[in-house]
Every structure is written in C-alpha cells, then in structure tokens.
Amino acid sequence: MAKLGLATLVAAGYQGASAFEIAAARPNLRQSPVARTPAADALPPPDQGASFAGASAPGAFHLAGAVTATAAMVAATLRRARKPVVGGNWKCNPESMSKLDGLVANINACDTSKCDVYVCPSPLHVAYCADKFTNGAEVTPQNCNFKGCGAFTGEMAVEQMKDLKIEWCLIGHSERREYFKEDDELLATKLKYILDAGMKCVFCIGEKLPEREKGLEATMAVCISQLEQIKGLLDPAKVVIAYEPVWAIGTGVTATAQQAQETHAEIRKWIAENVSPECAEGIRIQYGGSANAKNAPELSACPDIDGFLVGGASLKPEFVDIVAAISAAK
C-alpha cells in the first residue's frame, strides 16, 4: 500500500476533498523545485503563514487541522477500499468426486461483483475444480510445502499450483497447526516461499478456548506471536489474514459480534503500530469461526471484519447468502 505524501494531504485538505486517489506523492525530478498548482495557490504565502515548527499564527492551525482531517478521510477511504472476501474451506470433503459438481454450482451461484470469493478444495480435488468456477472465484489449496518440486512425499508445491493457473494458497489453519504441528517459524517460511513465487496467501491465526477465557489481552498475545514472524511480509495486495478463534471452529459456537470486532480491531491496531498504518488500513481480515447465513449479517456490520473463512456452511447452499450479506454491508 503506497504512502500518501504530506503535500498530498495538505493540498487535499485545503481543497476540502472528500475522497482520495490512493497513490504515492512522488516528486517529479524533471519539474522545477516549486510547481504551481491550484492546491498550492490555495496555501497561504510564506509571509502570511507560519512555519510548522513553533508556529502560532492562524495559518499554522488551519494547516494542522487540514492535515488531521485529511488523514482521517484517507483512513476512511482505505476502509472503503477493502473489498470483502469470503472463502469456503471444504477441508477433507466431500468423500466422493460425484458430489463436486453440486458444490461447484453453489459457488457459481454467488454474486462476486462486490466480494472476492475463494474455495479451498481438498488436495485430491484441486485439479478437478481448477477450471470449474465461472464467476471469478479462486481455487485456493489448503496447504503447500516450502521446498518446491522434488523428493517431498505427500506435499504440494506452488510451482504445481501455478501450472494450474492457481494464484492463491491458504496456510496456517488451526487444524494444520494442531494436528500436523506446523509452528510459527515453519509458516513464516511457507509464506515467504509463496510470495516469492508470485502467489498470494490467506494466512490463518487464532486462539484456543483457554486464552479466550482469560480475556482479550491473552487472546492478542497468541495472535501477536503468530503474526510477529510474518510482519515484514504483510502486504495488503498479497496477503489476507483469517482470524479464526479455534474454540469456535466446527463447534457451532460463534464469537459474538462484539468479541469478533474487538479482536479484529486489536489485530489491525497491532499491524498499524508494528508494520505501518497504511498496511493496517489496507489489509483484509476475515472472521473464521462457524460463520453461517444466520450470523453473517450481524458480523458483516462490524467495521473491521472484511469477510469470512467459512467451513461447514461452505458445503451448503447458504454460502450464497453469506457472500450476499457482506456484499450488502460493505
């Protein structure tokens, strides 16, 4: 996510702009040092305005106010720019290839005009599904290795995915962490491997019930430990974070909208403080704990929830309603 230059903020603030084109304010080395623009003409001349340092003249206060107000509008624009994203994780389902066409039809019934959609078939079904979606839904394998093709029995390589025109991969799901002992260091290595190959990634994080029962601080301690080793790799254009409270996965128990929102907000705050404000505002954070058609509208109304990673409900026709709910809310 490009950073807005101060000149852009000031100019927009003095013009009373209400929307921004998110682009870097880069100096043009071919231009003269001072270029006259309508925005520049709106600024007070040097003999009427005060300097930034130790200024007390009215012009300085107006300028500071313009910058502050404009920065707030930039943040709001970035929030609006986060296109919702909903993923369907089929896990190790279905048991028969004969059921795939019905599941594919459910996904193709989704209106993806206002929401990105991806689907995570089981490894044996990835190739079959790779060219079946007609609405732009992305096939997203549930795992990959970190070595590439070769003598790595039981693994999948991103090179194989790219050959199938696959652009996304999901890693870090709690079931991979729990049952297959994938730790934070390994997952950081995998993420770098995926991004270096030119692919994009859905990266899962989340706490277990004992941490949640201790409160938000303990919950965030887990999420931070899972994010710490990948913070240098977070890029809103290439990485989606899926926050999945482990205690709510497959249990039918869903975090309340308040619990989900406060955790998403804290994750975004941590990214702002440890990566950059631009990354925090631009990166999409999904909720992944037993989302379904019934709770999707309320969760979608939360400002820091940008989508869902859906498990069991992605195997049902109601997946269409989940996509519709967040499309309408955002």
Coordinates of C-alpha atoms in Angstrom, one line a residue:
M1 CA 0.0 0.0 0.0
A2 CA 1.6 3.3 -1.1
K3 CA 2.1 6.0 1.4
L4 CA 0.4 9.4 1.0
G5 CA 2.8 12.2 1.0
L6 CA 2.3 15.2 3.2
A7 CA 1.9 17.5 0.2
T8 CA -1.0 15.4 -0.9
L9 CA -2.6 15.6 2.5
V10 CA -2.2 19.4 2.7
A11 CA -3.4 20.0 -0.8
A12 CA -6.5 17.8 -0.4
G13 CA -7.3 19.3 3.0
Y14 CA -7.2 22.9 1.6
Q15 CA -9.4 21.9 -1.3
G16 CA -11.9 20.2 1.0
A17 CA -11.6 16.9 -0.7
S18 CA -13.9 14.1 0.4
A19 CA -12.2 11.2 -1.4
F20 CA -8.7 10.3 -2.4
E21 CA -6.8 8.5 -5.1
I22 CA -4.6 6.2 -3.1
A23 CA -1.3 6.9 -4.8
A24 CA 2.2 8.0 -3.6
A25 CA 3.1 11.6 -3.9
R26 CA 6.4 11.2 -5.6
P27 CA 8.4 14.2 -6.7
N28 CA 9.0 14.6 -10.4
L29 CA 12.7 15.2 -10.8
R30 CA 12.1 16.9 -14.2
Q31 CA 10.0 19.6 -12.7
S32 CA 11.3 22.8 -11.1
P33 CA 11.6 22.7 -7.3
V34 CA 8.4 24.7 -6.8
A35 CA 5.5 23.8 -9.1
R36 CA 2.4 26.0 -9.1
T37 CA -0.9 24.1 -8.8
P38 CA -4.4 25.1 -7.8
A39 CA -3.8 23.4 -4.5
A40 CA -0.5 25.2 -4.0
D41 CA -2.2 28.5 -4.8
A42 CA -4.7 27.8 -2.0
L43 CA -2.0 27.7 0.6
P44 CA -1.0 30.9 2.4
P45 CA 2.1 32.7 1.0
P46 CA 5.2 32.5 3.2
D47 CA 4.8 36.0 4.6
Q48 CA 1.3 35.3 5.8
G49 CA 1.5 31.7 7.1
A50 CA 3.6 30.3 9.9
S51 CA 6.1 27.6 9.8
F52 CA 5.4 24.1 11.1
A53 CA 7.9 24.3 14.0
G54 CA 6.7 26.5 16.8
A55 CA 4.1 28.2 14.7
S56 CA 1.4 30.3 16.4
A57 CA -0.2 32.1 13.5
P58 CA -3.7 31.2 12.4
G59 CA -2.4 29.7 9.2
A60 CA -0.5 27.1 11.0
F61 CA -3.6 26.0 13.0
H62 CA -5.6 25.8 9.8
L63 CA -2.9 23.8 8.1
A64 CA -2.6 21.4 11.0
G65 CA -6.3 21.0 11.1
A66 CA -6.4 20.3 7.4
V67 CA -3.7 17.6 7.7
T68 CA -5.5 15.9 10.6
A69 CA -8.9 16.0 8.9
T70 CA -7.5 14.8 5.6
A71 CA -5.6 12.0 7.3
A72 CA -8.9 10.8 8.8
M73 CA -10.6 10.9 5.4
V74 CA -7.7 8.9 4.0
A75 CA -8.2 6.2 6.6
A76 CA -11.9 6.1 5.9
T77 CA -11.2 5.8 2.1
L78 CA -8.8 2.9 2.8
R79 CA -11.5 1.2 4.8
R80 CA -14.0 1.6 2.0
A81 CA -11.3 0.3 -0.4
R82 CA -11.1 -3.1 1.4
K83 CA -13.2 -5.3 -0.9
P84 CA -14.9 -8.0 1.1
V85 CA -13.5 -11.5 0.7
V86 CA -15.2 -14.8 1.6
G87 CA -13.5 -18.2 1.4
G88 CA -15.1 -21.6 1.5
N89 CA -12.8 -24.2 3.2
W90 CA -14.1 -27.7 2.2
K91 CA -11.4 -29.3 4.3
C92 CA -11.3 -33.1 3.7
N93 CA -14.7 -33.1 1.9
P94 CA -16.6 -34.5 0.1
E95 CA -15.9 -38.2 0.2
S96 CA -16.9 -38.7 -3.4
M97 CA -15.9 -36.9 -6.6
S98 CA -19.5 -37.2 -7.7
K99 CA -20.5 -34.5 -5.2
L100 CA -18.1 -31.9 -6.5
D101 CA -20.3 -30.6 -9.3
G102 CA -23.0 -29.7 -6.8
L103 CA -20.6 -27.9 -4.6
V104 CA -19.2 -26.0 -7.6
A105 CA -22.7 -25.0 -8.6
N106 CA -23.2 -23.5 -5.1
I107 CA -20.1 -21.3 -5.6
N108 CA -21.0 -20.3 -9.1
A109 CA -24.4 -19.1 -7.8
C110 CA -22.6 -16.4 -5.8
D111 CA -22.7 -12.8 -6.9
T112 CA -19.0 -11.9 -6.9
S113 CA -19.4 -8.3 -8.2
K114 CA -18.8 -6.8 -4.8
C115 CA -17.0 -9.6 -3.0
D116 CA -14.0 -11.7 -3.8
V117 CA -14.6 -15.4 -3.3
Y118 CA -12.1 -18.3 -3.0
V119 CA -12.6 -22.0 -2.4
C120 CA -10.2 -24.5 -0.7
P121 CA -10.9 -28.0 -2.1
S122 CA -9.1 -31.0 -0.6
P123 CA -5.8 -31.7 -2.4
L124 CA -7.2 -34.6 -4.5
H125 CA -10.0 -32.3 -5.8
V126 CA -7.9 -29.2 -6.6
A127 CA -7.1 -30.1 -10.2
Y128 CA -10.7 -31.0 -10.9
C129 CA -12.0 -27.7 -9.6
A130 CA -9.3 -25.5 -11.1
D131 CA -11.3 -24.5 -14.2
K132 CA -14.8 -25.0 -12.9
F133 CA -15.7 -21.6 -11.5
T134 CA -17.3 -19.2 -13.9
N135 CA -17.7 -16.1 -11.6
G136 CA -14.1 -15.4 -10.8
A137 CA -14.0 -17.5 -7.6
E138 CA -10.4 -18.6 -7.0
V139 CA -9.3 -22.1 -6.3
T140 CA -7.1 -21.9 -3.2
P141 CA -5.3 -25.0 -2.0
Q142 CA -5.3 -25.7 1.8
N143 CA -1.5 -26.1 2.1
C144 CA 1.8 -26.1 0.3
N145 CA 5.4 -27.1 1.1
F146 CA 8.3 -24.7 1.2
K147 CA 10.8 -26.5 -1.0
G148 CA 9.2 -26.8 -4.4
C149 CA 9.0 -29.8 -6.6
G150 CA 11.2 -32.8 -5.8
A151 CA 11.6 -35.6 -3.3
F152 CA 9.0 -34.3 -0.8
T153 CA 6.5 -37.1 -0.4
G154 CA 2.9 -36.1 0.4
E155 CA 3.4 -32.5 -0.4
M156 CA 2.2 -29.9 -2.9
A157 CA 4.4 -27.2 -4.5
V158 CA 3.4 -23.7 -5.6
E159 CA 5.0 -24.5 -9.0
Q160 CA 2.4 -27.2 -9.5
M161 CA -0.3 -24.7 -8.4
K162 CA 0.8 -22.1 -10.9
D163 CA 0.8 -24.6 -13.7
L164 CA -3.0 -25.0 -12.9
K165 CA -3.3 -21.2 -13.1
I166 CA -3.9 -21.0 -9.3
E167 CA -2.9 -17.7 -7.7
W168 CA -3.8 -18.2 -4.0
C169 CA -2.9 -20.6 -1.2
L170 CA -4.1 -21.0 2.3
I171 CA -1.8 -21.8 5.2
G172 CA -1.7 -21.8 9.0
H173 CA -5.2 -23.2 9.6
S174 CA -5.6 -24.2 13.2
E175 CA -6.1 -27.9 12.1
R176 CA -2.7 -27.8 10.4
R177 CA -1.2 -26.2 13.5
E178 CA -2.8 -28.6 15.9
Y179 CA -2.8 -32.0 14.1
F180 CA 0.3 -31.6 11.9
K181 CA 2.4 -29.5 14.3
E182 CA 3.0 -26.6 12.0
D183 CA 4.6 -23.8 14.0
D184 CA 5.0 -20.1 13.5
E185 CA 8.6 -20.4 12.1
L186 CA 7.5 -23.0 9.6
L187 CA 4.5 -21.0 8.5
A188 CA 6.7 -17.9 8.1
T189 CA 9.0 -19.9 5.8
K190 CA 6.0 -21.1 3.8
L191 CA 4.6 -17.6 3.4
K192 CA 7.8 -16.2 2.1
Y193 CA 8.0 -19.1 -0.3
I194 CA 4.5 -18.4 -1.6
L195 CA 5.1 -14.7 -2.0
D196 CA 8.5 -15.1 -3.6
A197 CA 6.8 -17.4 -6.2
G198 CA 4.5 -14.5 -7.1
M199 CA 1.4 -16.0 -5.5
K200 CA -0.9 -14.7 -2.8
C201 CA -1.8 -16.1 0.5
V202 CA -4.6 -16.4 3.1
F203 CA -2.8 -16.7 6.4
C204 CA -4.8 -18.1 9.4
I205 CA -4.3 -17.1 13.1
G206 CA -6.3 -17.5 16.2
E207 CA -6.5 -18.5 19.9
K208 CA -7.8 -21.6 21.7
L209 CA -10.5 -21.5 24.4
P210 CA -8.2 -21.2 27.4
E211 CA -6.7 -18.0 26.0
R212 CA -10.1 -16.6 25.1
E213 CA -11.4 -17.3 28.6
K214 CA -8.5 -15.2 30.0
G215 CA -9.7 -12.2 28.0
L216 CA -8.6 -10.0 25.1
E217 CA -5.1 -9.5 26.3
A218 CA -4.4 -13.2 26.4
T219 CA -6.1 -13.7 23.0
M220 CA -4.0 -11.0 21.4
A221 CA -0.8 -12.5 22.9
V222 CA -1.5 -15.6 20.8
C223 CA -2.4 -13.7 17.7
I224 CA 0.7 -11.4 18.0
S225 CA 3.0 -14.5 18.4
Q226 CA 1.6 -15.9 15.2
L227 CA 2.0 -12.6 13.3
E228 CA 5.4 -11.5 14.7
Q229 CA 7.5 -13.6 12.3
I230 CA 5.5 -12.6 9.2
K231 CA 5.1 -8.8 9.9
G232 CA 7.7 -8.0 7.3
L233 CA 5.8 -10.0 4.7
L234 CA 2.4 -8.4 5.2
D235 CA 1.2 -6.7 2.0
P236 CA -2.5 -5.9 1.6
A237 CA -2.3 -6.7 -2.1
K238 CA -0.9 -10.2 -1.5
V239 CA -2.0 -11.4 2.0
V240 CA -5.4 -11.8 3.6
I241 CA -5.5 -12.6 7.3
A242 CA -8.1 -15.1 8.5
Y243 CA -8.7 -14.7 12.2
E244 CA -10.2 -18.0 13.4
P245 CA -11.0 -18.4 17.1
V246 CA -10.1 -22.1 17.4
W247 CA -12.8 -22.7 20.0
A248 CA -15.5 -21.6 17.5
I249 CA -14.4 -23.8 14.6
G250 CA -16.8 -26.6 13.8
T251 CA -18.4 -26.3 17.2
G252 CA -21.4 -24.3 16.2
V253 CA -20.3 -21.7 18.8
T254 CA -19.6 -18.4 17.3
A255 CA -17.8 -15.4 18.8
T256 CA -20.3 -12.6 19.5
A257 CA -20.1 -9.7 17.0
Q258 CA -18.6 -7.6 19.8
Q259 CA -15.9 -10.3 20.5
A260 CA -15.0 -10.6 16.8
Q261 CA -14.9 -6.9 16.2
E262 CA -12.8 -6.0 19.2
T263 CA -10.3 -8.7 18.2
H264 CA -10.2 -7.6 14.6
A265 CA -9.7 -4.0 15.7
E266 CA -6.8 -5.0 18.0
I267 CA -5.1 -7.0 15.3
R268 CA -5.4 -4.0 13.0
K269 CA -4.1 -1.7 15.7
W270 CA -1.1 -4.0 16.2
I271 CA -0.3 -4.0 12.5
A272 CA -0.5 -0.2 12.4
E273 CA 2.0 0.0 15.3
N274 CA 4.3 -2.7 14.1
V275 CA 4.1 -2.6 10.3
S276 CA 2.5 0.6 9.1
P277 CA -0.8 2.5 9.4
E278 CA -1.2 2.1 5.6
C279 CA -0.8 -1.7 5.8
A280 CA -3.3 -1.9 8.8
E281 CA -6.0 0.1 6.9
G282 CA -5.5 -1.8 3.7
I283 CA -5.2 -5.4 4.8
R284 CA -8.3 -7.5 4.8
I285 CA -9.0 -9.5 8.0
Q286 CA -11.6 -12.3 7.7
Y287 CA -13.5 -13.9 10.6
G288 CA -13.4 -17.7 10.6
G289 CA -15.3 -19.2 13.5
S290 CA -18.5 -21.0 12.5
A291 CA -19.8 -18.2 10.2
N292 CA -23.1 -19.0 8.6
A293 CA -26.0 -17.4 6.8
K294 CA -27.7 -16.6 10.2
N295 CA -24.9 -14.7 11.8
A296 CA -23.2 -13.2 8.7
P297 CA -25.4 -10.0 8.6
E298 CA -24.5 -9.0 12.1
L299 CA -20.8 -9.9 11.8
S300 CA -20.7 -8.1 8.4
A301 CA -21.8 -4.9 10.0
C302 CA -18.6 -4.8 12.1
P303 CA -16.2 -2.2 10.6
D304 CA -13.0 -4.3 11.0
I305 CA -14.5 -7.6 9.7
D306 CA -13.7 -7.8 5.9
G307 CA -15.1 -11.2 5.2
F308 CA -15.3 -14.8 6.3
L309 CA -13.5 -18.1 6.1
V310 CA -16.4 -20.5 6.1
G311 CA -16.1 -24.1 7.0
G312 CA -19.2 -26.4 7.2
A313 CA -21.5 -23.8 5.7
S314 CA -19.4 -23.6 2.5
L315 CA -20.7 -27.2 1.7
K316 CA -24.3 -25.9 1.7
P317 CA -26.3 -23.6 -0.5
E318 CA -26.3 -21.0 2.3
F319 CA -22.8 -20.0 1.2
V320 CA -24.5 -17.8 -1.3
D321 CA -26.3 -15.9 1.4
I322 CA -23.1 -15.3 3.4
V323 CA -21.5 -13.7 0.3
A324 CA -24.6 -11.6 -0.2
A325 CA -24.7 -10.5 3.4
I326 CA -21.2 -9.0 3.4
S327 CA -21.6 -7.6 -0.1
A328 CA -24.6 -5.7 1.1
A329 CA -23.0 -4.5 4.3
K330 CA -19.8 -3.1 2.7

